[in-house]
Amino acid sequence: MKLSEKKRLAARILKVGVNRIWVDPERTGDISAAITREDIRRLIKSGAIRAKPARGTSRGRARKLSLKRKKGRRSGPGSRKGAKHARFREKSRWIQTVRPLRSRLRELKKEGLIGPREYRRLYRMIGGGVFRSKAHLETHLKEKGILKG
């Protein structure tokens, strides 16, 4: 019997595919002499025939890509699937703008640069979305003469 037949038998016994069967090249004589399933089982026990470990999917390429994405690459218009606000919620954007503005306003009040009435008025303006950024708030305060610049 040919070696391929032995491999097929071994694959059936080990419950793996034929391509996963490894045959010891030094013991091909013993293997070709084997006829029955029992002979094959004996050879498996002695280590002349083995099942190779199952191959998984390599994550190497995926890791490489994720590192690039971490750096901010691969995020151009061709890679985007969702709408603008599906990718980055408007609410999150709003929070990112408003929190620093309100904290800066608190600092100014604490330092005594603005009074409670001015604070309240500016707080409402921030809530109304008048200011784009802290820098915008500062320029507004300088224009109005509230802060000396």
Coordinates of N, CA and C in Angstrom, one line a residue:
M1 N 0.8 -1.2 0.0 CA 0.0 0.0 0.0 C 0.9 1.3 0.0
K2 N 0.4 2.3 -0.7 CA 1.1 3.5 -0.8 C 1.0 4.3 0.5
L3 N 2.0 5.2 0.7 CA 2.0 6.0 1.9 C 0.8 6.9 2.0
S4 N 0.2 7.4 0.9 CA -0.9 8.2 0.9 C -2.1 7.5 1.5
E5 N -2.2 6.2 1.3 CA -3.3 5.4 1.8 C -3.2 5.3 3.3
K6 N -1.9 5.2 3.8 CA -1.7 5.1 5.3 C -2.1 6.4 5.9
K7 N -1.7 7.5 5.2 CA -2.1 8.8 5.7 C -3.6 9.0 5.8
R8 N -4.3 8.5 4.8 CA -5.7 8.6 4.8 C -6.3 7.8 6.0
L9 N -5.8 6.6 6.2 CA -6.2 5.8 7.3 C -6.0 6.5 8.7
A10 N -4.7 7.0 8.8 CA -4.3 7.7 10.0 C -5.2 9.0 10.3
A11 N -5.6 9.6 9.2 CA -6.5 10.8 9.3 C -7.8 10.4 9.8
R12 N -8.3 9.3 9.3 CA -9.6 8.8 9.8 C -9.6 8.4 11.3
I13 N -8.5 7.8 11.7 CA -8.3 7.4 13.1 C -8.2 8.6 14.0
L14 N -7.3 9.5 13.6 CA -7.1 10.7 14.4 C -8.2 11.8 14.3
K15 N -9.1 11.6 13.4 CA -10.2 12.5 13.1 C -9.7 13.9 12.8
V16 N -8.7 13.9 11.9 CA -8.2 15.2 11.3 C -8.2 15.1 9.8
G17 N -7.8 16.1 9.1 CA -7.7 16.1 7.6 C -6.4 15.4 7.2
V18 N -6.3 15.0 6.0 CA -5.1 14.3 5.5 C -3.9 15.2 5.5
N19 N -4.1 16.5 5.2 CA -3.0 17.4 5.2 C -2.4 17.7 6.6
R20 N -3.1 17.3 7.6 CA -2.5 17.5 9.0 C -1.7 16.3 9.5
I21 N -1.7 15.2 8.7 CA -0.9 14.0 9.1 C 0.6 14.2 8.8
W22 N 1.4 13.9 9.8 CA 2.8 14.0 9.7 C 3.4 12.6 9.8
V23 N 4.2 12.2 8.9 CA 4.8 10.9 8.9 C 6.3 11.1 9.1
D24 N 6.9 10.3 10.0 CA 8.3 10.3 10.3 C 9.1 9.8 9.1
P25 N 9.9 10.7 8.5 CA 10.7 10.2 7.3 C 11.7 9.1 7.6
E26 N 12.1 9.0 8.8 CA 13.1 7.9 9.1 C 12.4 6.5 9.2
R27 N 11.0 6.5 9.4 CA 10.3 5.3 9.7 C 9.4 4.9 8.5
T28 N 9.7 5.4 7.3 CA 8.8 5.1 6.2 C 8.7 3.6 5.9
G29 N 9.7 2.9 6.2 CA 9.7 1.4 6.0 C 8.7 0.8 6.8
D30 N 8.7 1.1 8.1 CA 7.7 0.6 9.1 C 6.3 0.9 8.7
I31 N 6.1 2.2 8.2 CA 4.8 2.7 7.9 C 4.3 2.0 6.6
S32 N 5.1 1.8 5.6 CA 4.7 1.1 4.4 C 4.3 -0.3 4.6
A33 N 5.0 -0.9 5.7 CA 4.7 -2.3 6.0 C 3.4 -2.5 6.8
A34 N 2.9 -1.4 7.4 CA 1.6 -1.5 8.1 C 0.4 -1.7 7.1
I35 N -0.5 -2.6 7.5 CA -1.6 -2.9 6.6 C -2.9 -2.6 7.3
T36 N -3.1 -3.0 8.5 CA -4.4 -2.8 9.2 C -4.5 -1.5 9.9
R37 N -5.7 -1.1 10.3 CA -5.9 0.0 11.2 C -5.2 -0.1 12.5
E38 N -5.1 -1.3 13.0 CA -4.4 -1.6 14.2 C -2.9 -1.3 14.1
D39 N -2.4 -1.6 13.0 CA -0.9 -1.3 12.7 C -0.7 0.2 12.8
I40 N -1.6 0.9 12.1 CA -1.5 2.4 12.1 C -1.7 3.0 13.5
R41 N -2.6 2.4 14.3 CA -2.8 2.9 15.7 C -1.5 2.7 16.5
R42 N -0.8 1.5 16.2 CA 0.4 1.2 16.9 C 1.5 2.3 16.6
L43 N 1.5 2.6 15.3 CA 2.5 3.6 14.8 C 2.2 5.0 15.4
I44 N 1.0 5.3 15.5 CA 0.6 6.6 16.1 C 1.1 6.6 17.6
K45 N 0.9 5.5 18.3 CA 1.3 5.4 19.7 C 2.8 5.5 19.8
S46 N 3.5 4.9 18.9 CA 5.0 5.0 18.9 C 5.5 6.3 18.5
G47 N 4.7 7.2 17.8 CA 5.2 8.5 17.4 C 5.6 8.6 16.0
A48 N 5.5 7.5 15.2 CA 5.9 7.5 13.8 C 4.9 8.4 13.0
I49 N 3.7 8.4 13.4 CA 2.6 9.2 12.7 C 2.0 10.1 13.8
R50 N 1.9 11.4 13.4 CA 1.3 12.4 14.3 C 0.4 13.3 13.6
A51 N -0.5 14.0 14.3 CA -1.3 15.0 13.7 C -0.7 16.3 14.0
K52 N -0.5 17.1 13.0 CA 0.1 18.5 13.1 C -0.9 19.4 13.9
P53 N -0.5 20.4 14.6 CA -1.4 21.2 15.3 C -2.3 22.0 14.3
A54 N -3.5 22.4 14.7 CA -4.4 23.1 13.8 C -3.8 24.5 13.5
R55 N -3.9 25.0 12.3 CA -3.4 26.3 12.0 C -4.5 27.3 12.2
G56 N -4.2 28.4 12.9 CA -5.1 29.5 13.1 C -4.9 30.6 12.1
T57 N -5.7 31.6 12.2 CA -5.5 32.8 11.4 C -4.5 33.7 12.0
S58 N -3.5 34.1 11.3 CA -2.4 35.0 11.8 C -3.0 36.4 12.1
R59 N -2.7 36.9 13.3 CA -3.1 38.2 13.7 C -2.1 39.3 13.4
G60 N -0.9 38.9 12.8 CA 0.2 39.8 12.6 C -0.2 41.0 11.8
R61 N -0.9 40.8 10.7 CA -1.3 41.9 9.8 C -2.3 42.8 10.6
A62 N -3.2 42.2 11.3 CA -4.2 42.9 12.0 C -3.6 43.8 13.1
R63 N -2.5 43.3 13.8 CA -1.8 44.1 14.8 C -1.2 45.3 14.1
K64 N -0.5 45.1 13.0 CA 0.1 46.2 12.3 C -0.8 47.3 11.9
L65 N -2.0 46.9 11.4 CA -3.0 47.9 11.0 C -3.5 48.6 12.2
S66 N -3.8 47.9 13.3 CA -4.3 48.6 14.5 C -3.3 49.6 15.1
L67 N -2.0 49.3 14.9 CA -1.0 50.3 15.4 C -1.1 51.5 14.5
K68 N -1.3 51.3 13.2 CA -1.4 52.5 12.3 C -2.6 53.3 12.7
R69 N -3.8 52.6 13.0 CA -5.0 53.3 13.3 C -4.8 54.1 14.6
K70 N -4.1 53.5 15.5 CA -3.8 54.1 16.8 C -3.1 55.5 16.6
K71 N -2.2 55.5 15.6 CA -1.4 56.7 15.3 C -2.3 57.7 14.5
G72 N -3.5 57.3 14.1 CA -4.4 58.2 13.4 C -4.3 58.0 11.9
R73 N -3.6 57.0 11.4 CA -3.6 56.8 9.9 C -4.9 56.0 9.5
R74 N -5.0 55.8 8.2 CA -6.1 55.0 7.7 C -7.5 55.4 8.1
S75 N -7.7 56.8 8.2 CA -9.0 57.2 8.6 C -9.5 58.3 7.6
G76 N -9.0 58.2 6.4 CA -9.5 59.2 5.4 C -10.9 58.9 4.9
P77 N -11.4 59.7 4.0 CA -12.8 59.6 3.5 C -13.1 58.2 2.9
G78 N -12.1 57.6 2.3 CA -12.4 56.2 1.8 C -12.6 55.1 2.8
S79 N -12.1 55.4 4.0 CA -12.3 54.4 5.1 C -13.5 54.6 5.9
R80 N -14.2 55.7 5.7 CA -15.3 56.0 6.6 C -16.6 55.4 6.0
K81 N -17.4 54.8 7.0 CA -18.7 54.2 6.5 C -19.8 54.9 7.1
G82 N -19.8 55.3 8.4 CA -20.9 56.0 9.0 C -20.9 57.5 8.7
A83 N -22.1 58.1 9.0 CA -22.2 59.6 8.8 C -21.3 60.2 9.8
K84 N -21.1 61.5 9.6 CA -20.2 62.3 10.5 C -20.5 62.2 12.0
H85 N -21.8 62.3 12.3 CA -22.2 62.2 13.7 C -22.5 60.8 14.2
A86 N -22.4 59.9 13.3 CA -22.4 58.5 13.7 C -21.1 58.1 14.2
R87 N -20.0 58.6 13.6 CA -18.7 58.3 14.0 C -18.2 59.1 15.3
F88 N -18.7 60.3 15.4 CA -18.4 61.1 16.6 C -19.6 61.9 17.0
R89 N -20.3 61.5 18.1 CA -21.6 62.1 18.4 C -21.5 63.6 18.6
E90 N -22.5 64.3 18.2 CA -22.6 65.7 18.4 C -22.6 66.1 19.9
K91 N -23.2 65.2 20.7 CA -23.2 65.5 22.1 C -21.8 65.5 22.7
S92 N -21.0 64.5 22.3 CA -19.6 64.4 22.8 C -18.8 65.7 22.4
R93 N -19.1 66.1 21.2 CA -18.4 67.3 20.7 C -18.8 68.5 21.5
W94 N -20.1 68.6 21.8 CA -20.6 69.7 22.6 C -20.0 69.7 24.0
I95 N -19.9 68.5 24.6 CA -19.3 68.4 26.0 C -17.9 68.8 25.9
Q96 N -17.1 68.4 24.9 CA -15.7 68.8 24.8 C -15.5 70.3 24.7
T97 N -16.5 71.0 24.1 CA -16.4 72.4 24.0 C -16.9 73.1 25.3
V98 N -18.0 72.7 25.8 CA -18.6 73.4 26.9 C -17.9 73.3 28.3
R99 N -17.4 72.1 28.6 CA -16.8 71.8 29.9 C -15.6 72.7 30.1
P100 N -14.6 72.9 29.2 CA -13.5 73.8 29.4 C -13.9 75.2 29.5
L101 N -14.9 75.6 28.8 CA -15.4 77.0 28.8 C -16.0 77.3 30.2
R102 N -16.8 76.4 30.7 CA -17.4 76.6 32.0 C -16.3 76.6 33.1
S103 N -15.3 75.7 33.0 CA -14.3 75.7 34.0 C -13.5 77.0 34.0
R104 N -13.2 77.5 32.8 CA -12.5 78.8 32.7 C -13.2 79.9 33.3
L105 N -14.5 79.9 33.1 CA -15.4 80.9 33.7 C -15.4 80.8 35.2
R106 N -15.4 79.6 35.8 CA -15.3 79.4 37.2 C -14.0 80.0 37.8
E107 N -12.9 79.7 37.0 CA -11.6 80.2 37.4 C -11.6 81.8 37.5
L108 N -12.2 82.4 36.4 CA -12.2 83.8 36.4 C -13.0 84.4 37.6
K109 N -14.1 83.7 37.9 CA -14.9 84.2 39.1 C -14.1 84.0 40.4
K110 N -13.4 82.9 40.5 CA -12.7 82.6 41.7 C -11.5 83.7 41.9
E111 N -10.9 84.0 40.7 CA -9.8 85.0 40.8 C -10.3 86.4 41.0
G112 N -11.6 86.6 40.9 CA -12.2 87.9 41.1 C -12.2 88.8 39.9
L113 N -11.9 88.3 38.8 CA -11.9 89.1 37.5 C -13.3 89.4 37.0
I114 N -14.2 88.6 37.3 CA -15.6 88.9 36.9 C -16.5 88.7 38.1
G115 N -17.6 89.5 38.1 CA -18.6 89.4 39.2 C -19.6 88.3 39.0
P116 N -20.5 88.1 40.0 CA -21.5 87.1 39.8 C -22.5 87.3 38.7
R117 N -22.8 88.6 38.5 CA -23.8 88.9 37.4 C -23.2 88.6 36.0
E118 N -21.9 89.1 35.9 CA -21.2 88.9 34.6 C -21.0 87.4 34.4
Y119 N -20.7 86.7 35.5 CA -20.5 85.2 35.4 C -21.8 84.5 34.9
R120 N -22.9 84.9 35.5 CA -24.2 84.3 35.1 C -24.5 84.6 33.6
R121 N -24.3 85.8 33.2 CA -24.5 86.2 31.8 C -23.7 85.4 30.8
L122 N -22.4 85.3 31.1 CA -21.5 84.6 30.3 C -21.8 83.1 30.3
Y123 N -22.2 82.6 31.5 CA -22.6 81.1 31.6 C -23.7 80.8 30.6
R124 N -24.7 81.7 30.6 CA -25.9 81.5 29.7 C -25.4 81.6 28.2
M125 N -24.5 82.5 28.0 CA -24.0 82.6 26.6 C -23.3 81.3 26.2
I126 N -22.5 80.7 27.1 CA -21.8 79.5 26.8 C -22.8 78.4 26.5
G127 N -23.9 78.3 27.3 CA -24.9 77.4 27.1 C -25.7 77.6 25.8
G128 N -25.7 78.8 25.3 CA -26.4 79.1 24.1 C -25.5 78.9 22.9
G129 N -24.2 78.5 23.1 CA -23.3 78.2 22.0 C -22.7 79.3 21.3
V130 N -22.5 80.4 22.1 CA -22.0 81.7 21.5 C -20.5 81.5 21.2
F131 N -19.8 80.8 22.1 CA -18.3 80.7 22.0 C -17.9 79.3 21.4
R132 N -16.9 79.4 20.5 CA -16.4 78.2 19.9 C -15.4 77.5 20.8
S133 N -14.6 78.3 21.5 CA -13.4 77.8 22.2 C -13.1 78.7 23.4
K134 N -12.1 78.3 24.2 CA -11.7 79.1 25.3 C -11.0 80.4 24.8
A135 N -10.3 80.3 23.7 CA -9.6 81.4 23.0 C -10.7 82.4 22.6
H136 N -11.8 81.9 22.0 CA -12.9 82.8 21.6 C -13.5 83.5 22.8
L137 N -13.7 82.8 23.9 CA -14.2 83.5 25.1 C -13.3 84.6 25.6
E138 N -12.0 84.3 25.6 CA -11.0 85.3 26.0 C -11.0 86.5 25.2
T139 N -11.1 86.3 23.8 CA -11.1 87.5 22.9 C -12.3 88.3 23.2
H140 N -13.4 87.7 23.4 CA -14.7 88.4 23.7 C -14.6 89.2 25.0
L141 N -14.0 88.6 26.0 CA -13.8 89.3 27.3 C -12.9 90.5 27.1
K142 N -11.8 90.3 26.3 CA -10.9 91.5 26.1 C -11.5 92.6 25.3
E143 N -12.3 92.2 24.3 CA -13.0 93.2 23.5 C -14.0 94.1 24.3
K144 N -14.6 93.4 25.2 CA -15.6 94.1 26.1 C -14.9 94.8 27.3
G145 N -13.6 94.6 27.4 CA -12.9 95.3 28.4 C -13.0 94.7 29.8
I146 N -13.5 93.5 29.8 CA -13.7 92.8 31.1 C -12.3 92.3 31.6
L147 N -11.5 91.7 30.7 CA -10.2 91.3 31.0 C -9.2 92.3 30.4
K148 N -8.1 92.5 31.1 CA -7.1 93.4 30.6 C -6.1 92.5 29.8
G149 N -5.8 92.9 28.5 CA -4.9 92.0 27.7 C -3.8 92.7 27.3

